[in-house]
Amino acid sequence: MKKQVAGRMPSAVILPRKSFRQRAATDFRKNWVIYLIALLCLSYYFIFRYAPMGGLAIAFKNYRPARGLWGSSWVGFKWFEQFFSSYYFPRLLRNTLTINLLSLIIGSSLPILLALLLNEVRSSAYKRVVQTVTYMPHFVSLVVACGIVLNLLSYNGLFNQILGLLGKSPVAFSNIPEYFPWIYVFSDVWQNLGYNTIVYLAALSAINVELFDAAAIDGCNRFQRILHVTVPGILPTIILLLLMKVGSMMSIGYEKIILLYNDAVLERADVFSSFVYRYGMLGGNYSYSAAVDLFNNAVNILLLVIFNAISRRASDISLW
Amino acid sequence: MMKPRKCASDQWNYGRISLGSHVFDTFNVIGLGLLCLLMIYPLWYVLCCSFSDPSMLMRHKGILLFPLNFSLGGYEKVLNYKRLWGSYLVTFFVVIVGTGLNMFFSILFAFVLSRRDLLWHKLITGLAVFTMYFSGGMIPTYLVVKAVGLYDTVWAMIIPGLISTYNCIILRTAFYGIPDSLEESARIDGAGDLRVLFTICVPLIIPSVATVALFYAVGHWNAWSSALLYIRNEKLMPLQMVLRALLIQGEAVEVTGGQDLQTELNNMLLKYVVIVVSTVPILCVYPFIQRFFTKGVMIGAVKG
């Protein structure tokens, strides 16, 4: 808790500042209802958000459910050392970075492109139709979306029906490890392309139209106007979103991974979070997988802080 | 008089149209149309399959544009599928009760966060925002849920995600927009904090409240990971978990024991039907809630 400096004011000020205790008392008398509500809500945070952080101690212990958190013995960095020297670590690292890099390149650039193209559509009715339709897959739940994707890729699914038309023998797409990152990223594009353009379209609509007039008077053609007015107009938004994406380079949620993967593609599909789920929740190795999770979370927050600082230095754009 | 603008960078606004611009427009419109077809086709395909004859579907090659030998057989079978409808009830309960509780606590907490005059304002905000960037992770949270006795109860799908800091920030931003004078006048008339909140502030930010409520509701509708981690009882499984069992893990819809071709065909058909039955309700309300979502994205994009 930050210590408040009690009233040491220059002597020129006539009214001396009240001491911290006095101010706290007045504040509490005035706002006690608010503090009561705050206590109620913060108790949720303490139980379900901060208690698990304290529970991370099991990453440094040999946790046995029978002995409880306090009764288990300390083992220091044993689990971390074990994880870093296992063959899982390079594999999980490679898969996490591959999938995130692909989705950074493909998943982040396509919404920008779509927003720019939509911005050039003359008929506002057509624009709205395209927006509504591309936005639609976002409302299909993740489970169903993955179910549809796996179905389309299955032996008698759409893709193999098309291959059959071309006279090719069927391929089990979802069982080929090398395809997994692409399936993951493109199914993400399908679900979220329309949704991700919203923020760019809003940034586009905020551009001052006089800038286009000025560019036209200066002799810019349509393409040059896009390049020199439209793109710089949404550049801060692009940078902010890229920053968030790069900052979360090491994190992938386990939900979609465990929906899409199977034992055949584990080698390319397994990431930190899915590993934690499989080893911790299914395998019961609580301490070991909590250590993996802690490592992953720590790297994530570190990356976020670093990239935020870089961006703030370079462009004055930052998350906080 | 200036002509109304149709498109910001458009040359038509400036009186001369080059051939290149026309060509670009044509390709742009056609390209976006193709994109739409590509996006919508998987959904259409599933819809067509669900109305098709499964044995014809099995032999089919190439793209499917319309149902093959239109039949409602799959839908008749799904009507009797008790497990699906039971999970529907669980999901309805979680959506309604969960969203209600979410909103109650989020509004309260957002109101606290919006009170910049509090001495401890920064500390309270900091405690909440920190959890957006760092968490204890899956295993310790699981142990806490178990320790407080929520494990394998329907509340395990509601209480651990009671307050979303992100949504609270959306609401807080909306509270910030209310002029102080309104609150002050109510206070002079003798209203307490809670009265100010529920009779003055909340009615003024109804659009934001609706947006956040939708975020929570759609979140609950789509949620399955809390059930995956905290629920064992088959009767408490929400819709999405049952869908996962059917669509992803390839569990048979009908447990008739027989592994003959007819059962297999039926199971394939029923998968499509189940997708349609579980997705159509949300796609029906989707045109109405789309604008709220758009709005929510925008508020979220503004720095808290």
XYZ file of C-alpha atoms in Angstrom:
624
model
C 0.000 0.000 0.000
C 1.267 3.416 -0.890
C 1.975 5.629 2.069
C 0.313 8.989 1.816
C 2.476 11.925 2.797
C 0.773 13.781 5.585
C 0.340 17.510 5.221
C 3.743 19.127 4.999
C 2.786 22.276 3.218
C 4.833 25.417 2.690
C 4.251 27.938 5.457
C 2.728 30.389 2.998
C -0.386 28.270 2.779
C -2.732 29.407 5.480
C -4.906 26.320 5.823
C -2.811 23.369 6.962
C -3.623 20.106 5.208
C -5.389 17.607 7.345
C -3.429 14.586 8.400
C -3.948 11.359 6.451
C -5.882 9.834 9.305
C -8.293 12.764 9.388
C -8.820 12.657 5.666
C -9.408 8.908 5.758
C -11.986 9.361 8.498
C -13.879 12.049 6.594
C -13.683 10.032 3.400
C -14.984 6.942 5.118
C -17.829 8.794 6.854
C -18.898 10.269 3.538
C -18.506 7.147 1.382
C -18.999 4.220 3.725
C -21.711 2.710 1.500
C -19.351 2.781 -1.457
C -16.608 1.158 0.595
C -18.998 -1.531 1.704
C -19.857 -2.293 -1.939
C -16.165 -2.201 -2.827
C -15.433 -4.693 -0.073
C -18.172 -6.997 -1.354
C -16.866 -6.906 -4.909
C -13.212 -7.067 -3.935
C -13.889 -10.143 -1.862
C -14.742 -11.828 -5.177
C -11.403 -10.664 -6.542
C -9.570 -11.898 -3.474
C -11.160 -15.339 -3.526
C -11.224 -16.112 -7.236
C -8.383 -13.984 -8.588
C -5.838 -13.376 -5.835
C -6.174 -16.623 -3.889
C -5.186 -18.614 -7.027
C -2.159 -16.338 -7.363
C -1.213 -17.302 -3.826
C -1.968 -20.868 -4.787
C 0.826 -20.624 -7.343
C 3.023 -21.596 -4.414
C 2.270 -25.180 -5.435
C 4.586 -24.605 -8.396
C 7.417 -24.587 -5.859
C 6.039 -27.415 -3.778
C 5.444 -31.086 -4.148
C 1.687 -30.737 -3.880
C -0.245 -33.733 -2.658
C -4.025 -33.205 -2.447
C -4.139 -35.312 0.733
C -1.624 -33.095 2.526
C -3.077 -29.810 1.303
C -1.250 -26.675 0.232
C 0.400 -26.054 3.616
C 1.345 -29.627 4.339
C 3.199 -30.276 1.086
C 6.946 -29.908 1.091
C 8.924 -27.201 -0.703
C 10.959 -28.314 -3.695
C 12.254 -24.975 -5.017
C 12.641 -24.805 -8.784
C 12.568 -28.556 -9.295
C 9.507 -28.520 -11.581
C 10.846 -25.671 -13.667
C 14.175 -27.426 -14.166
C 12.401 -30.632 -15.017
C 10.227 -28.832 -17.585
C 13.052 -26.918 -19.250
C 15.152 -30.040 -19.655
C 12.243 -32.138 -20.953
C 11.652 -32.526 -24.654
C 8.256 -30.883 -24.211
C 9.679 -27.406 -23.693
C 11.199 -26.835 -27.174
C 8.170 -28.469 -28.759
C 5.622 -26.309 -26.928
C 7.709 -23.204 -27.563
C 7.968 -23.928 -31.281
C 4.252 -24.661 -31.654
C 3.158 -21.609 -29.669
C 5.409 -19.292 -31.671
C 4.478 -20.869 -35.028
C 0.759 -20.514 -34.481
C 1.047 -16.997 -33.091
C 3.373 -15.851 -35.842
C 1.051 -17.206 -38.532
C -1.936 -15.549 -36.961
C 0.042 -12.331 -36.545
C 0.854 -12.267 -40.246
C -2.419 -13.582 -41.655
C -4.954 -12.910 -38.939
C -3.874 -9.322 -38.350
C -3.400 -8.170 -41.917
C -6.614 -9.503 -43.463
C -8.969 -7.371 -41.290
C -6.999 -4.258 -42.240
C -7.239 -5.164 -45.919
C -10.957 -5.905 -45.645
C -11.597 -2.623 -43.835
C -9.721 -0.673 -46.512
C -11.652 -2.414 -49.298
C -14.994 -1.944 -47.536
C -14.161 1.716 -47.135
C -13.941 2.023 -50.907
C -17.370 0.512 -51.557
C -19.705 3.138 -52.911
C -23.058 1.606 -52.034
C -23.650 1.784 -48.302
C -26.306 -0.963 -48.498
C -23.813 -3.367 -50.102
C -21.228 -2.405 -47.520
C -23.639 -3.245 -44.719
C -24.520 -6.593 -46.286
C -20.848 -7.551 -46.595
C -20.242 -6.504 -43.003
C -23.205 -8.448 -41.662
C -22.293 -11.593 -43.575
C -18.585 -11.597 -42.713
C -19.523 -10.912 -39.107
C -21.908 -13.851 -38.919
C -19.508 -16.759 -38.208
C -18.452 -14.891 -35.075
C -21.802 -15.771 -33.534
C -21.341 -19.477 -34.040
C -19.992 -20.885 -30.795
C -16.388 -22.048 -30.722
C -17.377 -25.681 -30.184
C -19.735 -25.653 -33.160
C -17.256 -23.739 -35.318
C -14.540 -26.293 -34.603
C -17.070 -29.062 -35.172
C -17.897 -27.595 -38.578
C -14.218 -27.162 -39.468
C -13.366 -30.743 -38.506
C -16.401 -31.944 -40.397
C -15.465 -30.075 -43.576
C -11.965 -31.548 -43.334
C -13.091 -35.083 -42.556
C -12.988 -38.093 -44.893
C -16.421 -37.514 -46.346
C -16.458 -33.768 -45.685
C -16.671 -30.927 -48.167
C -12.957 -30.681 -48.981
C -12.673 -34.352 -49.800
C -15.895 -34.197 -51.818
C -14.260 -31.489 -53.920
C -11.070 -33.558 -54.178
C -13.234 -36.511 -55.210
C -14.680 -34.404 -58.006
C -11.142 -33.829 -59.238
C -10.500 -37.551 -59.089
C -8.129 -37.457 -56.103
C -8.216 -39.885 -53.208
C -9.411 -38.520 -49.863
C -6.977 -36.946 -47.384
C -7.389 -36.918 -43.598
C -6.519 -33.240 -43.251
C -6.999 -33.052 -39.508
C -4.582 -35.911 -38.902
C -1.599 -34.334 -40.654
C 0.592 -32.507 -38.111
C 1.965 -29.935 -40.563
C -1.518 -28.727 -41.459
C -2.553 -28.003 -37.885
C -1.262 -24.408 -37.553
C -2.895 -23.503 -40.861
C -6.211 -25.066 -39.881
C -6.061 -23.211 -36.586
C -5.266 -19.836 -38.148
C -7.665 -20.048 -41.086
C -10.565 -21.226 -38.968
C -9.808 -18.218 -36.784
C -9.895 -15.971 -39.840
C -13.226 -17.443 -40.845
C -14.710 -16.810 -37.404
C -13.246 -13.414 -36.602
C -12.451 -11.596 -39.821
C -15.615 -9.506 -39.822
C -15.466 -8.883 -36.111
C -11.879 -7.693 -36.271
C -12.623 -5.164 -39.029
C -15.081 -3.254 -36.840
C -12.415 -1.402 -34.946
C -10.623 -0.398 -38.172
C -13.836 0.737 -39.828
C -14.522 2.955 -36.840
C -11.031 4.414 -37.082
C -11.591 4.976 -40.817
C -14.833 6.825 -40.246
C -13.042 9.163 -37.853
C -10.655 10.456 -40.536
C -11.273 14.080 -41.377
C -12.646 14.247 -44.935
C -10.930 17.575 -45.561
C -7.674 15.651 -45.681
C -8.948 13.835 -48.776
C -9.923 17.131 -50.374
C -6.499 18.569 -49.646
C -4.796 15.486 -51.080
C -6.995 15.664 -54.193
C -6.141 19.324 -54.732
C -2.488 18.421 -54.404
C -2.973 15.970 -57.256
C -3.144 12.629 -55.515
C -5.012 9.946 -57.395
C -7.318 7.529 -55.638
C -4.646 5.002 -54.778
C -2.332 7.706 -53.480
C -5.117 9.085 -51.330
C -5.591 5.675 -49.770
C -1.875 5.348 -49.212
C -1.231 8.828 -47.839
C -4.475 9.685 -46.047
C -6.450 6.546 -45.218
C -3.611 4.316 -44.087
C -1.906 6.920 -41.855
C -5.357 7.653 -40.425
C -5.721 4.153 -39.032
C -2.038 3.624 -38.273
C -2.361 4.304 -34.505
C -5.095 1.652 -34.283
C -2.982 -0.790 -36.276
C 0.037 -0.216 -34.058
C -1.969 -0.588 -30.857
C -3.503 -3.876 -31.963
C -0.186 -5.207 -33.291
C 1.395 -4.272 -30.000
C -1.196 -6.270 -28.092
C -0.714 -9.188 -30.470
C 3.072 -9.191 -30.205
C 2.786 -8.812 -26.450
C 0.716 -11.986 -26.310
C 3.086 -13.904 -28.594
C 3.578 -16.624 -26.015
C -0.045 -17.119 -25.066
C -2.645 -19.240 -26.799
C -5.856 -20.287 -25.083
C -6.276 -24.012 -24.638
C -9.955 -24.150 -25.643
C -9.585 -24.057 -29.391
C -6.434 -26.168 -29.368
C -8.021 -29.029 -27.475
C -11.101 -28.829 -29.671
C -9.095 -29.140 -32.872
C -6.248 -31.453 -31.954
C -6.026 -35.213 -31.713
C -3.230 -37.597 -30.811
C -1.978 -37.746 -34.391
C -1.141 -34.029 -34.546
C -0.064 -33.511 -30.945
C 3.514 -32.931 -31.994
C 2.584 -29.734 -33.872
C -0.577 -28.789 -32.009
C 0.352 -28.911 -28.352
C 0.937 -25.464 -26.782
C 1.671 -24.414 -23.191
C -1.951 -24.041 -22.102
C -3.154 -27.293 -23.641
C -0.175 -29.042 -22.080
C -1.147 -27.608 -18.685
C -4.683 -28.890 -19.175
C -3.598 -32.353 -20.226
C -0.867 -32.805 -17.650
C -2.532 -30.983 -14.797
C -6.239 -31.557 -15.087
C -6.223 -34.916 -16.830
C -2.937 -36.269 -15.531
C -3.178 -34.881 -12.010
C 0.381 -33.431 -12.020
C -0.738 -30.251 -10.274
C 2.615 -28.859 -9.218
C 4.413 -29.553 -12.458
C 1.728 -28.030 -14.682
C 1.206 -25.073 -12.348
C 4.917 -24.378 -12.807
C 4.532 -24.503 -16.589
C 1.538 -22.170 -16.381
C 3.388 -19.770 -14.097
C 6.354 -19.667 -16.459
C 4.025 -18.994 -19.396
C 2.122 -16.239 -17.548
C 5.302 -14.581 -16.351
C 6.725 -14.494 -19.882
C 3.439 -13.071 -21.174
C 3.343 -10.192 -18.741
C 7.038 -9.497 -19.305
C 6.544 -9.343 -23.088
C 3.546 -7.070 -22.690
C 5.476 -4.646 -20.472
C 8.477 -4.637 -22.817
C 6.507 -4.061 -26.005
C 4.356 -1.471 -24.335
C 7.468 0.427 -23.275
C 8.983 0.189 -26.764
C 5.796 1.452 -28.346
C 5.467 4.306 -25.904
C 9.033 5.400 -26.646
C 8.665 5.066 -30.388
C 5.170 6.291 -31.072
C 3.487 7.566 -27.931
C 0.935 4.768 -28.207
C 0.599 2.515 -25.204
C -1.847 0.327 -23.369
C -1.413 2.108 -20.072
C -23.430 22.921 -52.672
C -21.259 19.889 -52.129
C -22.468 16.535 -53.322
C -23.010 14.053 -50.522
C -19.968 11.895 -50.124
C -20.279 8.245 -50.878
C -16.782 7.152 -50.146
C -14.038 9.204 -48.637
C -11.223 8.653 -51.092
C -13.554 8.470 -54.084
C -12.714 10.455 -57.178
C -16.411 10.981 -57.829
C -16.260 13.512 -55.082
C -13.749 15.435 -57.128
C -15.403 15.392 -60.512
C -13.162 13.169 -62.600
C -13.268 9.414 -62.835
C -10.422 7.461 -64.299
C -10.803 4.093 -65.974
C -8.578 2.528 -63.330
C -10.953 3.669 -60.631
C -13.898 2.019 -62.397
C -11.991 -1.214 -62.837
C -10.987 -1.185 -59.175
C -14.583 -0.607 -58.064
C -15.851 -3.490 -60.170
C -13.250 -5.920 -58.891
C -13.738 -4.714 -55.345
C -17.491 -5.360 -55.413
C -17.066 -8.786 -57.029
C -14.233 -9.746 -54.671
C -16.190 -8.803 -51.565
C -19.185 -10.736 -52.896
C -17.030 -13.835 -53.309
C -15.652 -13.363 -49.820
C -19.204 -13.276 -48.455
C -20.056 -16.510 -50.273
C -16.923 -18.104 -48.870
C -17.773 -17.023 -45.323
C -21.382 -18.092 -45.452
C -20.931 -21.328 -47.381
C -19.850 -23.583 -44.473
C -23.024 -22.598 -42.627
C -25.168 -23.165 -45.705
C -23.470 -26.517 -46.275
C -24.335 -27.660 -42.764
C -27.913 -26.488 -43.212
C -28.226 -28.374 -46.514
C -26.716 -31.521 -45.034
C -29.120 -31.444 -42.090
C -32.069 -31.620 -44.503
C -30.507 -34.283 -46.704
C -30.831 -38.009 -47.055
C -27.713 -39.369 -45.279
C -27.013 -42.218 -47.685
C -27.014 -39.844 -50.638
C -24.838 -37.460 -48.676
C -22.278 -40.191 -48.117
C -21.910 -40.852 -51.850
C -22.003 -37.186 -52.868
C -19.033 -35.609 -54.640
C -18.395 -31.928 -55.218
C -20.016 -28.826 -53.803
C -23.435 -29.089 -52.238
C -25.792 -26.250 -53.099
C -29.171 -27.637 -52.022
C -30.358 -30.468 -49.754
C -30.151 -33.890 -51.385
C -33.542 -35.559 -51.378
C -35.047 -33.143 -48.834
C -36.114 -34.855 -45.610
C -36.892 -33.879 -42.037
C -35.869 -37.279 -40.675
C -32.924 -35.912 -38.691
C -35.049 -33.307 -36.968
C -37.619 -35.873 -35.913
C -34.890 -37.966 -34.308
C -33.315 -35.001 -32.535
C -36.640 -34.067 -30.933
C -36.427 -37.245 -28.872
C -32.827 -36.706 -27.889
C -33.242 -36.020 -24.159
C -29.618 -35.297 -23.389
C -29.560 -32.324 -25.749
C -32.697 -30.731 -24.323
C -31.545 -31.325 -20.752
C -28.326 -29.475 -21.501
C -30.380 -26.716 -23.093
C -32.103 -26.197 -19.743
C -28.778 -26.001 -17.900
C -27.513 -23.446 -20.389
C -30.696 -21.384 -20.085
C -30.333 -21.359 -16.317
C -26.700 -20.279 -16.523
C -27.453 -17.595 -19.116
C -30.352 -16.070 -17.178
C -29.191 -16.373 -13.568
C -25.533 -15.915 -14.451
C -26.059 -12.790 -16.508
C -28.314 -11.350 -13.807
C -25.685 -11.843 -11.120
C -22.921 -10.655 -13.453
C -24.781 -7.452 -14.163
C -25.693 -6.769 -10.531
C -22.109 -7.043 -9.311
C -20.555 -5.433 -12.372
C -22.759 -2.368 -12.083
C -21.969 -2.066 -8.384
C -18.250 -2.458 -8.935
C -18.180 -0.156 -11.959
C -19.898 2.468 -9.814
C -17.159 2.091 -7.214
C -14.508 2.385 -9.927
C -16.174 5.500 -11.320
C -15.913 7.332 -7.975
C -12.666 9.190 -8.459
C -13.170 11.130 -5.234
C -12.501 8.030 -3.118
C -9.294 8.142 -1.153
C -8.526 4.541 -2.139
C -9.657 4.929 -5.758
C -6.272 4.098 -7.238
C -5.736 1.077 -5.032
C -9.149 -0.422 -5.847
C -8.731 0.198 -9.579
C -5.219 -1.224 -9.473
C -6.353 -4.402 -7.719
C -8.983 -4.975 -10.399
C -6.856 -4.081 -13.430
C -3.895 -6.204 -12.319
C -6.028 -9.329 -12.692
C -6.493 -8.516 -16.388
C -2.803 -9.081 -16.985
C -1.856 -11.761 -14.507
C -3.732 -14.726 -13.153
C -3.037 -17.723 -10.990
C -3.776 -19.982 -13.929
C -5.822 -23.079 -14.448
C -4.597 -25.388 -11.681
C -4.652 -23.030 -8.676
C -8.056 -21.664 -9.748
C -9.334 -25.213 -9.959
C -8.036 -25.905 -6.456
C -9.738 -22.757 -5.137
C -13.053 -23.662 -6.797
C -12.761 -27.070 -5.185
C -11.816 -25.639 -1.812
C -14.817 -23.278 -1.617
C -17.176 -26.139 -2.456
C -18.357 -25.047 -5.880
C -16.963 -28.112 -7.618
C -19.586 -30.080 -9.538
C -22.374 -27.603 -8.849
C -24.087 -25.381 -11.362
C -22.601 -22.354 -9.560
C -19.129 -23.363 -10.709
C -20.174 -22.075 -14.138
C -21.339 -18.744 -12.701
C -19.415 -17.613 -9.618
C -15.754 -17.962 -10.731
C -16.406 -15.512 -13.578
C -18.753 -13.249 -11.636
C -17.053 -9.957 -12.468
C -15.189 -9.276 -15.687
C -12.851 -6.337 -15.202
C -13.026 -5.533 -18.898
C -16.812 -5.196 -18.775
C -16.583 -3.138 -15.600
C -14.304 -0.706 -17.388
C -16.871 -0.364 -20.187
C -19.528 0.479 -17.588
C -17.204 2.781 -15.673
C -16.464 4.734 -18.849
C -20.211 5.143 -19.310
C -20.603 6.341 -15.699
C -17.861 8.898 -16.309
C -20.006 10.400 -19.043
C -22.801 11.360 -16.636
C -22.577 15.022 -15.627
C -21.725 15.478 -11.934
C -24.494 18.036 -11.528
C -27.157 15.345 -11.978
C -25.759 13.294 -9.122
C -25.318 16.356 -6.948
C -28.894 17.506 -7.381
C -30.125 14.071 -6.348
C -27.868 14.145 -3.306
C -29.157 17.563 -2.288
C -32.635 16.085 -2.423
C -31.426 13.523 0.091
C -30.686 10.476 -2.052
C -28.053 8.048 -0.807
C -25.361 6.374 -2.909
C -27.420 3.338 -3.859
C -30.418 5.429 -4.758
C -28.275 7.695 -6.928
C -26.835 4.637 -8.627
C -30.051 2.808 -9.417
C -32.469 5.674 -10.046
C -30.173 8.269 -11.664
C -27.025 6.669 -13.072
C -28.110 3.266 -14.373
C -31.107 4.568 -16.387
C -28.759 7.034 -18.060
C -26.374 4.359 -19.323
C -28.899 1.748 -20.482
C -27.192 1.285 -23.897
C -23.906 0.374 -22.220
C -25.696 -1.829 -19.682
C -27.400 -3.670 -22.566
C -24.078 -4.088 -24.368
C -22.339 -5.534 -21.332
C -25.320 -7.782 -20.512
C -25.084 -9.153 -24.060
C -21.377 -9.779 -23.658
C -22.036 -11.790 -20.523
C -25.059 -13.615 -21.972
C -23.315 -14.657 -25.186
C -20.292 -15.620 -23.112
C -22.428 -17.932 -20.957
C -24.162 -19.369 -24.003
C -20.836 -20.259 -25.586
C -19.060 -21.272 -22.383
C -17.838 -24.798 -21.945
C -14.400 -24.575 -20.346
C -15.731 -23.996 -16.820
C -17.907 -27.082 -17.250
C -14.909 -28.962 -18.656
C -12.847 -28.144 -15.572
C -15.400 -28.064 -12.759
C -18.368 -30.279 -13.701
C -18.466 -34.067 -13.615
C -22.196 -34.699 -13.244
C -23.661 -35.537 -16.670
C -26.950 -33.864 -15.758
C -25.236 -30.498 -15.192
C -23.464 -30.440 -18.548
C -24.289 -27.300 -20.535
C -25.199 -27.346 -24.204
C -21.695 -26.674 -25.492
C -20.222 -29.635 -23.600
C -22.810 -31.964 -25.094
C -22.056 -30.495 -28.508
C -18.371 -31.103 -27.910
C -19.024 -34.722 -27.040
C -21.093 -35.188 -30.191
C -19.228 -33.076 -32.737
C -15.617 -33.243 -31.618
C -15.220 -36.425 -29.654
C -17.424 -38.317 -32.079
C -19.744 -39.716 -29.461
C -22.722 -41.488 -30.979
C -26.019 -39.666 -30.715
C -28.040 -42.842 -30.603
C -26.835 -45.519 -28.294
C -28.567 -48.441 -29.892
C -25.533 -50.667 -29.724
C -25.540 -51.593 -33.394
C -22.538 -50.564 -35.476
C -24.376 -51.089 -38.766
C -24.297 -48.645 -41.642
C -27.748 -47.224 -40.929
C -26.761 -46.149 -37.395
C -23.576 -44.631 -38.695
C -25.454 -42.696 -41.362
C -27.977 -41.488 -38.822
C -25.224 -40.294 -36.521
C -23.607 -38.360 -39.335
C -26.911 -36.727 -40.169
C -27.728 -35.962 -36.551
C -24.467 -34.085 -36.124
C -25.570 -31.613 -38.774
C -29.024 -31.345 -37.240
C -27.576 -30.712 -33.791
C -25.385 -27.923 -35.157
C -28.414 -26.279 -36.748
C -30.606 -26.677 -33.678
C -27.971 -25.201 -31.379
C -26.901 -22.347 -33.630
C -30.125 -21.093 -35.157
C -31.439 -19.439 -31.953
C -28.359 -17.258 -31.644
C -28.267 -16.460 -35.368
C -31.926 -15.409 -35.193
C -31.277 -12.782 -32.556
C -27.984 -11.862 -34.166
C -29.261 -9.077 -36.468
C -30.719 -7.359 -33.427
C -27.700 -7.617 -31.187
C -25.062 -6.920 -33.825
C -25.055 -3.179 -33.274
C -24.596 -3.617 -29.521
C -21.556 -5.729 -30.185
C -20.141 -3.169 -32.566
C -20.647 -0.574 -29.890
C -18.996 -2.714 -27.241
C -15.916 -3.199 -29.394
C -15.651 0.531 -29.795
C -15.924 1.312 -26.104
C -13.393 -1.366 -25.353
C -11.020 0.112 -27.892
C -11.003 3.428 -26.074
C -8.274 3.342 -23.534
C -9.629 2.708 -20.036
